[in-house]
């Protein structure tokens, strides 16, 4: 009898995991943004907002009444997402603007255009990034990962880790796409992955925690090197030098 049960359990395991997947994801994504803040009259920019976490973040902020700029490299895809968000939320103030973080000319053009349109920016979410790309360089000659993820995005107020999320970030790696598929039962959805960014953008009273690293909507531990102000200052100075910016 026992010998028959083992093969049966193996056959049932995928089905049981499928049924249990929502609860498994819920347990692994403990952080949820609980803020009820509404954003009428507020202006928001979300980079990389045409897919994944960025899209879900933009949708939630639009739902709360903000005027949301989707800053995307692929404008055509961004326009499709903007229409989807407008339809879903009823907020027509969802706009798309070209932004390629691998090209400082594009970044400056985006900033110039934005300043011509808006007097204020209330929320900036630097969501766009790349991972495991084949070796390549940005338009300015920087290695792609540091050029886009660090130099292109600039310095943010908060650093957040969304967790392991089902997104297009692993599109450059066949191995990682296979791993994501294999462990899909345990990986957060983009909506769950957006919670920490939303928490930092919306929760009142976080100003005193500026500069901290957040994970699952809580302040998270970082290494001693990451807390070292001398190293941080040197990184700032080197980054400004690479971009040709004045060092304050």
PDB file of C-alpha atoms in Angstrom:
ATOM      1  CA  UNK A   1       0.000   0.000   0.000  1.00  0.00           C
ATOM      2  CA  UNK A   2       2.803   2.394   0.950  1.00  0.00           C
ATOM      3  CA  UNK A   3       4.561   1.662  -2.343  1.00  0.00           C
ATOM      4  CA  UNK A   4       1.430   2.735  -4.216  1.00  0.00           C
ATOM      5  CA  UNK A   5       0.955   5.897  -2.166  1.00  0.00           C
ATOM      6  CA  UNK A   6       4.386   7.369  -2.965  1.00  0.00           C
ATOM      7  CA  UNK A   7       3.903   7.549  -6.786  1.00  0.00           C
ATOM      8  CA  UNK A   8       0.393   8.882  -6.196  1.00  0.00           C
ATOM      9  CA  UNK A   9       1.719  11.674  -3.986  1.00  0.00           C
ATOM     10  CA  UNK A  10       4.294  12.573  -6.641  1.00  0.00           C
ATOM     11  CA  UNK A  11       1.530  12.844  -9.210  1.00  0.00           C
ATOM     12  CA  UNK A  12      -0.618  14.972  -6.898  1.00  0.00           C
ATOM     13  CA  UNK A  13       2.198  17.296  -5.789  1.00  0.00           C
ATOM     14  CA  UNK A  14       2.034  19.708  -8.770  1.00  0.00           C
ATOM     15  CA  UNK A  15      -1.740  20.002  -8.356  1.00  0.00           C
ATOM     16  CA  UNK A  16      -1.442  20.623  -4.614  1.00  0.00           C
ATOM     17  CA  UNK A  17       1.206  23.288  -5.175  1.00  0.00           C
ATOM     18  CA  UNK A  18      -0.981  24.958  -7.779  1.00  0.00           C
ATOM     19  CA  UNK A  19      -3.935  25.066  -5.393  1.00  0.00           C
ATOM     20  CA  UNK A  20      -1.770  26.286  -2.511  1.00  0.00           C
ATOM     21  CA  UNK A  21       0.195  28.847  -4.593  1.00  0.00           C
ATOM     22  CA  UNK A  22      -1.831  31.929  -3.537  1.00  0.00           C
ATOM     23  CA  UNK A  23      -1.366  31.120   0.151  1.00  0.00           C
ATOM     24  CA  UNK A  24       2.323  30.328  -0.328  1.00  0.00           C
ATOM     25  CA  UNK A  25       2.889  33.660  -2.061  1.00  0.00           C
ATOM     26  CA  UNK A  26       0.938  35.430   0.677  1.00  0.00           C
ATOM     27  CA  UNK A  27       3.139  33.920   3.383  1.00  0.00           C
ATOM     28  CA  UNK A  28       6.314  34.874   1.500  1.00  0.00           C
ATOM     29  CA  UNK A  29       5.153  38.450   0.880  1.00  0.00           C
ATOM     30  CA  UNK A  30       4.514  39.633   4.408  1.00  0.00           C
ATOM     31  CA  UNK A  31       4.914  43.351   3.619  1.00  0.00           C
ATOM     32  CA  UNK A  32       1.796  45.191   2.481  1.00  0.00           C
ATOM     33  CA  UNK A  33       1.375  48.934   2.069  1.00  0.00           C
ATOM     34  CA  UNK A  34      -1.459  49.892   4.414  1.00  0.00           C
ATOM     35  CA  UNK A  35      -1.472  53.641   3.744  1.00  0.00           C
ATOM     36  CA  UNK A  36      -4.818  55.097   2.685  1.00  0.00           C
ATOM     37  CA  UNK A  37      -3.301  58.405   1.502  1.00  0.00           C
ATOM     38  CA  UNK A  38      -4.928  59.873  -1.606  1.00  0.00           C
ATOM     39  CA  UNK A  39      -2.924  61.880  -4.152  1.00  0.00           C
ATOM     40  CA  UNK A  40      -5.138  64.373  -5.992  1.00  0.00           C
ATOM     41  CA  UNK A  41      -3.026  67.224  -7.341  1.00  0.00           C
ATOM     42  CA  UNK A  42       0.213  65.310  -6.816  1.00  0.00           C
ATOM     43  CA  UNK A  43       2.693  64.619  -9.630  1.00  0.00           C
ATOM     44  CA  UNK A  44       4.462  61.275  -9.832  1.00  0.00           C
ATOM     45  CA  UNK A  45       7.180  59.851 -12.093  1.00  0.00           C
ATOM     46  CA  UNK A  46       7.710  56.084 -12.278  1.00  0.00           C
ATOM     47  CA  UNK A  47      10.592  54.813 -14.411  1.00  0.00           C
ATOM     48  CA  UNK A  48      10.245  51.472 -16.183  1.00  0.00           C
ATOM     49  CA  UNK A  49       6.494  51.678 -15.690  1.00  0.00           C
ATOM     50  CA  UNK A  50       5.454  49.728 -18.778  1.00  0.00           C
ATOM     51  CA  UNK A  51       5.757  46.308 -17.137  1.00  0.00           C
ATOM     52  CA  UNK A  52       6.057  44.390 -13.883  1.00  0.00           C
ATOM     53  CA  UNK A  53       6.530  46.212 -10.573  1.00  0.00           C
ATOM     54  CA  UNK A  54       6.667  49.631 -12.241  1.00  0.00           C
ATOM     55  CA  UNK A  55       3.346  49.091 -13.961  1.00  0.00           C
ATOM     56  CA  UNK A  56       1.648  47.951 -10.747  1.00  0.00           C
ATOM     57  CA  UNK A  57       3.134  50.880  -8.830  1.00  0.00           C
ATOM     58  CA  UNK A  58       1.945  53.378 -11.436  1.00  0.00           C
ATOM     59  CA  UNK A  59      -1.523  51.847 -11.467  1.00  0.00           C
ATOM     60  CA  UNK A  60      -1.900  52.118  -7.693  1.00  0.00           C
ATOM     61  CA  UNK A  61      -0.713  55.737  -7.638  1.00  0.00           C
ATOM     62  CA  UNK A  62      -3.097  56.594 -10.485  1.00  0.00           C
ATOM     63  CA  UNK A  63      -5.896  54.881  -8.551  1.00  0.00           C
ATOM     64  CA  UNK A  64      -5.181  57.311  -5.713  1.00  0.00           C
ATOM     65  CA  UNK A  65      -5.653  60.298  -7.996  1.00  0.00           C
ATOM     66  CA  UNK A  66      -2.107  61.342  -8.883  1.00  0.00           C
ATOM     67  CA  UNK A  67      -0.987  62.593 -12.278  1.00  0.00           C
ATOM     68  CA  UNK A  68       1.411  59.813 -13.216  1.00  0.00           C
ATOM     69  CA  UNK A  69       4.201  59.996 -15.771  1.00  0.00           C
ATOM     70  CA  UNK A  70       5.296  56.629 -17.147  1.00  0.00           C
ATOM     71  CA  UNK A  71       8.969  57.182 -17.992  1.00  0.00           C
ATOM     72  CA  UNK A  72       9.734  54.397 -20.472  1.00  0.00           C
ATOM     73  CA  UNK A  73      12.328  53.456 -23.043  1.00  0.00           C
ATOM     74  CA  UNK A  74       9.641  51.777 -25.177  1.00  0.00           C
ATOM     75  CA  UNK A  75       7.085  54.557 -25.699  1.00  0.00           C
ATOM     76  CA  UNK A  76       4.733  52.419 -27.795  1.00  0.00           C
ATOM     77  CA  UNK A  77       4.479  49.793 -25.056  1.00  0.00           C
ATOM     78  CA  UNK A  78       4.149  52.573 -22.499  1.00  0.00           C
ATOM     79  CA  UNK A  79       1.165  54.063 -24.351  1.00  0.00           C
ATOM     80  CA  UNK A  80      -0.618  50.704 -24.272  1.00  0.00           C
ATOM     81  CA  UNK A  81      -0.046  50.429 -20.520  1.00  0.00           C
ATOM     82  CA  UNK A  82      -1.172  54.027 -19.976  1.00  0.00           C
ATOM     83  CA  UNK A  83      -4.478  53.318 -21.733  1.00  0.00           C
ATOM     84  CA  UNK A  84      -4.918  50.171 -19.652  1.00  0.00           C
ATOM     85  CA  UNK A  85      -4.324  52.092 -16.413  1.00  0.00           C
ATOM     86  CA  UNK A  86      -6.655  54.898 -17.516  1.00  0.00           C
ATOM     87  CA  UNK A  87      -9.401  52.363 -18.211  1.00  0.00           C
ATOM     88  CA  UNK A  88      -8.834  50.455 -14.971  1.00  0.00           C
ATOM     89  CA  UNK A  89      -8.602  53.462 -12.645  1.00  0.00           C
ATOM     90  CA  UNK A  90     -10.731  56.044 -14.449  1.00  0.00           C
ATOM     91  CA  UNK A  91      -7.802  58.460 -14.112  1.00  0.00           C
ATOM     92  CA  UNK A  92      -7.003  60.041 -17.462  1.00  0.00           C
ATOM     93  CA  UNK A  93      -3.903  61.804 -16.112  1.00  0.00           C
ATOM     94  CA  UNK A  94      -1.567  58.939 -16.976  1.00  0.00           C
ATOM     95  CA  UNK A  95       1.079  60.201 -19.382  1.00  0.00           C
ATOM     96  CA  UNK A  96       3.989  58.581 -21.209  1.00  0.00           C
ATOM     97  CA  UNK A  97       7.362  60.176 -21.786  1.00  0.00           C
ATOM     98  CA  UNK A  98      10.498  58.806 -23.412  1.00  0.00           C
ATOM     99  CA  UNK A  99      13.331  57.932 -21.013  1.00  0.00           C
ATOM    100  CA  UNK A 100      16.292  55.707 -21.836  1.00  0.00           C
ATOM    101  CA  UNK A 101      18.488  55.333 -18.751  1.00  0.00           C
ATOM    102  CA  UNK A 102      21.329  53.966 -20.856  1.00  0.00           C
ATOM    103  CA  UNK A 103      21.736  57.357 -22.540  1.00  0.00           C
ATOM    104  CA  UNK A 104      22.418  60.524 -20.533  1.00  0.00           C
ATOM    105  CA  UNK A 105      21.180  62.640 -23.462  1.00  0.00           C
ATOM    106  CA  UNK A 106      17.798  60.944 -23.138  1.00  0.00           C
ATOM    107  CA  UNK A 107      17.825  61.498 -19.369  1.00  0.00           C
ATOM    108  CA  UNK A 108      18.573  65.211 -19.762  1.00  0.00           C
ATOM    109  CA  UNK A 109      15.933  65.555 -22.483  1.00  0.00           C
ATOM    110  CA  UNK A 110      13.363  63.889 -20.221  1.00  0.00           C
ATOM    111  CA  UNK A 111      14.259  66.197 -17.319  1.00  0.00           C
ATOM    112  CA  UNK A 112      14.117  69.301 -19.526  1.00  0.00           C
ATOM    113  CA  UNK A 113      10.730  68.283 -20.939  1.00  0.00           C
ATOM    114  CA  UNK A 114       9.340  67.497 -17.508  1.00  0.00           C
ATOM    115  CA  UNK A 115      10.433  70.843 -16.067  1.00  0.00           C
ATOM    116  CA  UNK A 116       8.711  72.581 -18.975  1.00  0.00           C
ATOM    117  CA  UNK A 117       5.460  70.759 -18.145  1.00  0.00           C
ATOM    118  CA  UNK A 118       5.419  70.667 -14.354  1.00  0.00           C
ATOM    119  CA  UNK A 119       6.308  73.025 -11.526  1.00  0.00           C
ATOM    120  CA  UNK A 120       6.580  70.287  -8.910  1.00  0.00           C
ATOM    121  CA  UNK A 121       7.495  66.626  -8.591  1.00  0.00           C
ATOM    122  CA  UNK A 122       6.033  65.050  -5.467  1.00  0.00           C
ATOM    123  CA  UNK A 123       6.997  61.399  -5.905  1.00  0.00           C
ATOM    124  CA  UNK A 124       9.845  59.850  -7.915  1.00  0.00           C
ATOM    125  CA  UNK A 125      10.115  56.067  -8.087  1.00  0.00           C
ATOM    126  CA  UNK A 126      13.290  54.872  -9.797  1.00  0.00           C
ATOM    127  CA  UNK A 127      12.019  51.423 -10.657  1.00  0.00           C
ATOM    128  CA  UNK A 128      13.699  50.743 -14.014  1.00  0.00           C
ATOM    129  CA  UNK A 129      16.725  48.478 -14.062  1.00  0.00           C
ATOM    130  CA  UNK A 130      18.511  45.663 -15.849  1.00  0.00           C
ATOM    131  CA  UNK A 131      19.948  42.348 -14.686  1.00  0.00           C
ATOM    132  CA  UNK A 132      22.197  39.703 -16.220  1.00  0.00           C
ATOM    133  CA  UNK A 133      22.440  41.428 -19.620  1.00  0.00           C
ATOM    134  CA  UNK A 134      25.038  40.208 -22.099  1.00  0.00           C
ATOM    135  CA  UNK A 135      28.091  42.451 -21.803  1.00  0.00           C
ATOM    136  CA  UNK A 136      27.399  45.773 -23.465  1.00  0.00           C
ATOM    137  CA  UNK A 137      27.915  49.470 -22.907  1.00  0.00           C
ATOM    138  CA  UNK A 138      25.608  52.444 -22.616  1.00  0.00           C
ATOM    139  CA  UNK A 139      25.589  55.269 -25.153  1.00  0.00           C
ATOM    140  CA  UNK A 140      28.113  57.021 -22.888  1.00  0.00           C
ATOM    141  CA  UNK A 141      30.481  54.054 -22.693  1.00  0.00           C
ATOM    142  CA  UNK A 142      29.611  52.726 -19.221  1.00  0.00           C
ATOM    143  CA  UNK A 143      29.088  49.029 -18.533  1.00  0.00           C
ATOM    144  CA  UNK A 144      25.342  48.499 -18.928  1.00  0.00           C
ATOM    145  CA  UNK A 145      24.464  47.439 -15.369  1.00  0.00           C
ATOM    146  CA  UNK A 146      26.260  50.277 -13.583  1.00  0.00           C
ATOM    147  CA  UNK A 147      25.265  52.718 -16.315  1.00  0.00           C
ATOM    148  CA  UNK A 148      21.532  52.013 -16.031  1.00  0.00           C
ATOM    149  CA  UNK A 149      21.047  50.848 -12.439  1.00  0.00           C
ATOM    150  CA  UNK A 150      23.349  53.348 -10.729  1.00  0.00           C
ATOM    151  CA  UNK A 151      24.432  56.229 -12.939  1.00  0.00           C
ATOM    152  CA  UNK A 152      21.237  56.371 -14.987  1.00  0.00           C
ATOM    153  CA  UNK A 153      18.862  56.209 -12.040  1.00  0.00           C
ATOM    154  CA  UNK A 154      20.881  58.588  -9.887  1.00  0.00           C
ATOM    155  CA  UNK A 155      20.631  58.775  -6.125  1.00  0.00           C
ATOM    156  CA  UNK A 156      17.306  57.897  -4.497  1.00  0.00           C
ATOM    157  CA  UNK A 157      15.935  58.819  -1.099  1.00  0.00           C
ATOM    158  CA  UNK A 158      15.101  55.249  -0.183  1.00  0.00           C
ATOM    159  CA  UNK A 159      16.537  51.940  -1.261  1.00  0.00           C
ATOM    160  CA  UNK A 160      14.009  49.113  -1.466  1.00  0.00           C
ATOM    161  CA  UNK A 161      14.179  45.401  -2.119  1.00  0.00           C
ATOM    162  CA  UNK A 162      10.912  44.065  -3.533  1.00  0.00           C
ATOM    163  CA  UNK A 163      11.815  40.409  -2.966  1.00  0.00           C
ATOM    164  CA  UNK A 164      11.827  37.748  -5.665  1.00  0.00           C
ATOM    165  CA  UNK A 165       9.216  38.858  -8.162  1.00  0.00           C
ATOM    166  CA  UNK A 166       7.816  37.439 -11.383  1.00  0.00           C
ATOM    167  CA  UNK A 167       8.910  40.125 -13.858  1.00  0.00           C
ATOM    168  CA  UNK A 168      10.826  40.728 -17.098  1.00  0.00           C
ATOM    169  CA  UNK A 169      14.030  41.504 -15.193  1.00  0.00           C
ATOM    170  CA  UNK A 170      15.392  38.013 -15.928  1.00  0.00           C
ATOM    171  CA  UNK A 171      14.613  38.166 -19.656  1.00  0.00           C
ATOM    172  CA  UNK A 172      18.325  38.096 -20.593  1.00  0.00           C
ATOM    173  CA  UNK A 173      19.014  34.772 -18.856  1.00  0.00           C
ATOM    174  CA  UNK A 174      17.504  31.487 -20.046  1.00  0.00           C
ATOM    175  CA  UNK A 175      18.683  29.826 -16.834  1.00  0.00           C
ATOM    176  CA  UNK A 176      16.987  32.414 -14.610  1.00  0.00           C
ATOM    177  CA  UNK A 177      13.778  32.254 -16.656  1.00  0.00           C
ATOM    178  CA  UNK A 178      13.787  28.478 -16.107  1.00  0.00           C
ATOM    179  CA  UNK A 179      14.427  28.942 -12.370  1.00  0.00           C
ATOM    180  CA  UNK A 180      11.615  31.495 -12.158  1.00  0.00           C
ATOM    181  CA  UNK A 181       9.279  29.001 -13.854  1.00  0.00           C
ATOM    182  CA  UNK A 182      10.399  26.120 -11.642  1.00  0.00           C
ATOM    183  CA  UNK A 183       9.812  28.082  -8.442  1.00  0.00           C
ATOM    184  CA  UNK A 184       6.872  30.131  -9.681  1.00  0.00           C
ATOM    185  CA  UNK A 185       4.755  28.936  -6.751  1.00  0.00           C
ATOM    186  CA  UNK A 186       7.053  30.778  -4.355  1.00  0.00           C
ATOM    187  CA  UNK A 187       7.656  33.987  -6.334  1.00  0.00           C
ATOM    188  CA  UNK A 188       5.771  37.207  -5.675  1.00  0.00           C
ATOM    189  CA  UNK A 189       3.429  38.680  -8.241  1.00  0.00           C
ATOM    190  CA  UNK A 190       4.308  42.188  -9.556  1.00  0.00           C
ATOM    191  CA  UNK A 191       1.503  43.611  -7.413  1.00  0.00           C
ATOM    192  CA  UNK A 192       3.022  42.049  -4.290  1.00  0.00           C
ATOM    193  CA  UNK A 193       6.463  43.195  -5.376  1.00  0.00           C
ATOM    194  CA  UNK A 194       5.261  46.805  -5.645  1.00  0.00           C
ATOM    195  CA  UNK A 195       4.203  47.027  -2.000  1.00  0.00           C
ATOM    196  CA  UNK A 196       7.500  48.247  -0.536  1.00  0.00           C
ATOM    197  CA  UNK A 197       7.899  51.026  -3.134  1.00  0.00           C
ATOM    198  CA  UNK A 198       4.324  52.098  -2.432  1.00  0.00           C
ATOM    199  CA  UNK A 199       4.943  51.976   1.325  1.00  0.00           C
ATOM    200  CA  UNK A 200       7.922  54.321   1.033  1.00  0.00           C
ATOM    201  CA  UNK A 201       6.094  56.658  -1.352  1.00  0.00           C
ATOM    202  CA  UNK A 202       2.839  56.890   0.594  1.00  0.00           C
ATOM    203  CA  UNK A 203       3.411  56.280   4.291  1.00  0.00           C
ATOM    204  CA  UNK A 204       3.496  59.483   6.304  1.00  0.00           C
ATOM    205  CA  UNK A 205       6.253  60.017   8.856  1.00  0.00           C
ATOM    206  CA  UNK A 206       9.020  58.107   7.047  1.00  0.00           C
ATOM    207  CA  UNK A 207      11.101  61.247   6.575  1.00  0.00           C
ATOM    208  CA  UNK A 208      13.172  60.454   9.679  1.00  0.00           C
ATOM    209  CA  UNK A 209      14.147  57.141   8.058  1.00  0.00           C
ATOM    210  CA  UNK A 210      15.476  58.755   4.893  1.00  0.00           C
ATOM    211  CA  UNK A 211      18.479  56.880   3.522  1.00  0.00           C
ATOM    212  CA  UNK A 212      17.493  53.521   4.972  1.00  0.00           C
ATOM    213  CA  UNK A 213      17.014  50.283   3.073  1.00  0.00           C
ATOM    214  CA  UNK A 214      13.531  48.753   3.092  1.00  0.00           C
ATOM    215  CA  UNK A 215      12.298  45.218   2.452  1.00  0.00           C
ATOM    216  CA  UNK A 216       8.730  43.943   2.891  1.00  0.00           C
ATOM    217  CA  UNK A 217       7.671  47.425   4.022  1.00  0.00           C
ATOM    218  CA  UNK A 218      10.127  47.482   6.932  1.00  0.00           C
ATOM    219  CA  UNK A 219      13.589  48.900   7.480  1.00  0.00           C
ATOM    220  CA  UNK A 220      16.063  46.155   6.598  1.00  0.00           C
ATOM    221  CA  UNK A 221      19.613  45.390   7.648  1.00  0.00           C
ATOM    222  CA  UNK A 222      22.504  46.417   5.388  1.00  0.00           C
ATOM    223  CA  UNK A 223      26.190  45.591   5.633  1.00  0.00           C
ATOM    224  CA  UNK A 224      28.748  47.758   7.437  1.00  0.00           C
ATOM    225  CA  UNK A 225      30.194  48.802   4.063  1.00  0.00           C
ATOM    226  CA  UNK A 226      26.792  50.086   2.960  1.00  0.00           C
ATOM    227  CA  UNK A 227      26.569  52.193   6.139  1.00  0.00           C
ATOM    228  CA  UNK A 228      30.073  53.611   5.780  1.00  0.00           C
ATOM    229  CA  UNK A 229      29.764  57.351   5.080  1.00  0.00           C
ATOM    230  CA  UNK A 230      33.317  57.630   3.754  1.00  0.00           C
ATOM    231  CA  UNK A 231      32.655  54.948   1.118  1.00  0.00           C
ATOM    232  CA  UNK A 232      29.306  56.558   0.289  1.00  0.00           C
ATOM    233  CA  UNK A 233      30.944  59.949  -0.200  1.00  0.00           C
ATOM    234  CA  UNK A 234      33.612  58.473  -2.464  1.00  0.00           C
ATOM    235  CA  UNK A 235      30.942  56.691  -4.533  1.00  0.00           C
ATOM    236  CA  UNK A 236      29.046  59.973  -4.873  1.00  0.00           C
ATOM    237  CA  UNK A 237      32.151  61.864  -5.958  1.00  0.00           C
ATOM    238  CA  UNK A 238      33.227  59.207  -8.473  1.00  0.00           C
ATOM    239  CA  UNK A 239      29.693  59.006  -9.897  1.00  0.00           C
ATOM    240  CA  UNK A 240      29.492  62.776 -10.343  1.00  0.00           C
ATOM    241  CA  UNK A 241      32.901  62.770 -11.983  1.00  0.00           C
ATOM    242  CA  UNK A 242      31.885  60.045 -14.442  1.00  0.00           C
ATOM    243  CA  UNK A 243      28.772  62.011 -15.387  1.00  0.00           C
ATOM    244  CA  UNK A 244      30.557  65.337 -15.592  1.00  0.00           C
ATOM    245  CA  UNK A 245      28.493  66.819 -12.764  1.00  0.00           C
ATOM    246  CA  UNK A 246      29.789  69.302 -10.176  1.00  0.00           C
ATOM    247  CA  UNK A 247      30.773  67.719  -6.857  1.00  0.00           C
ATOM    248  CA  UNK A 248      29.199  69.557  -3.935  1.00  0.00           C
TER     249      UNK A 248
END
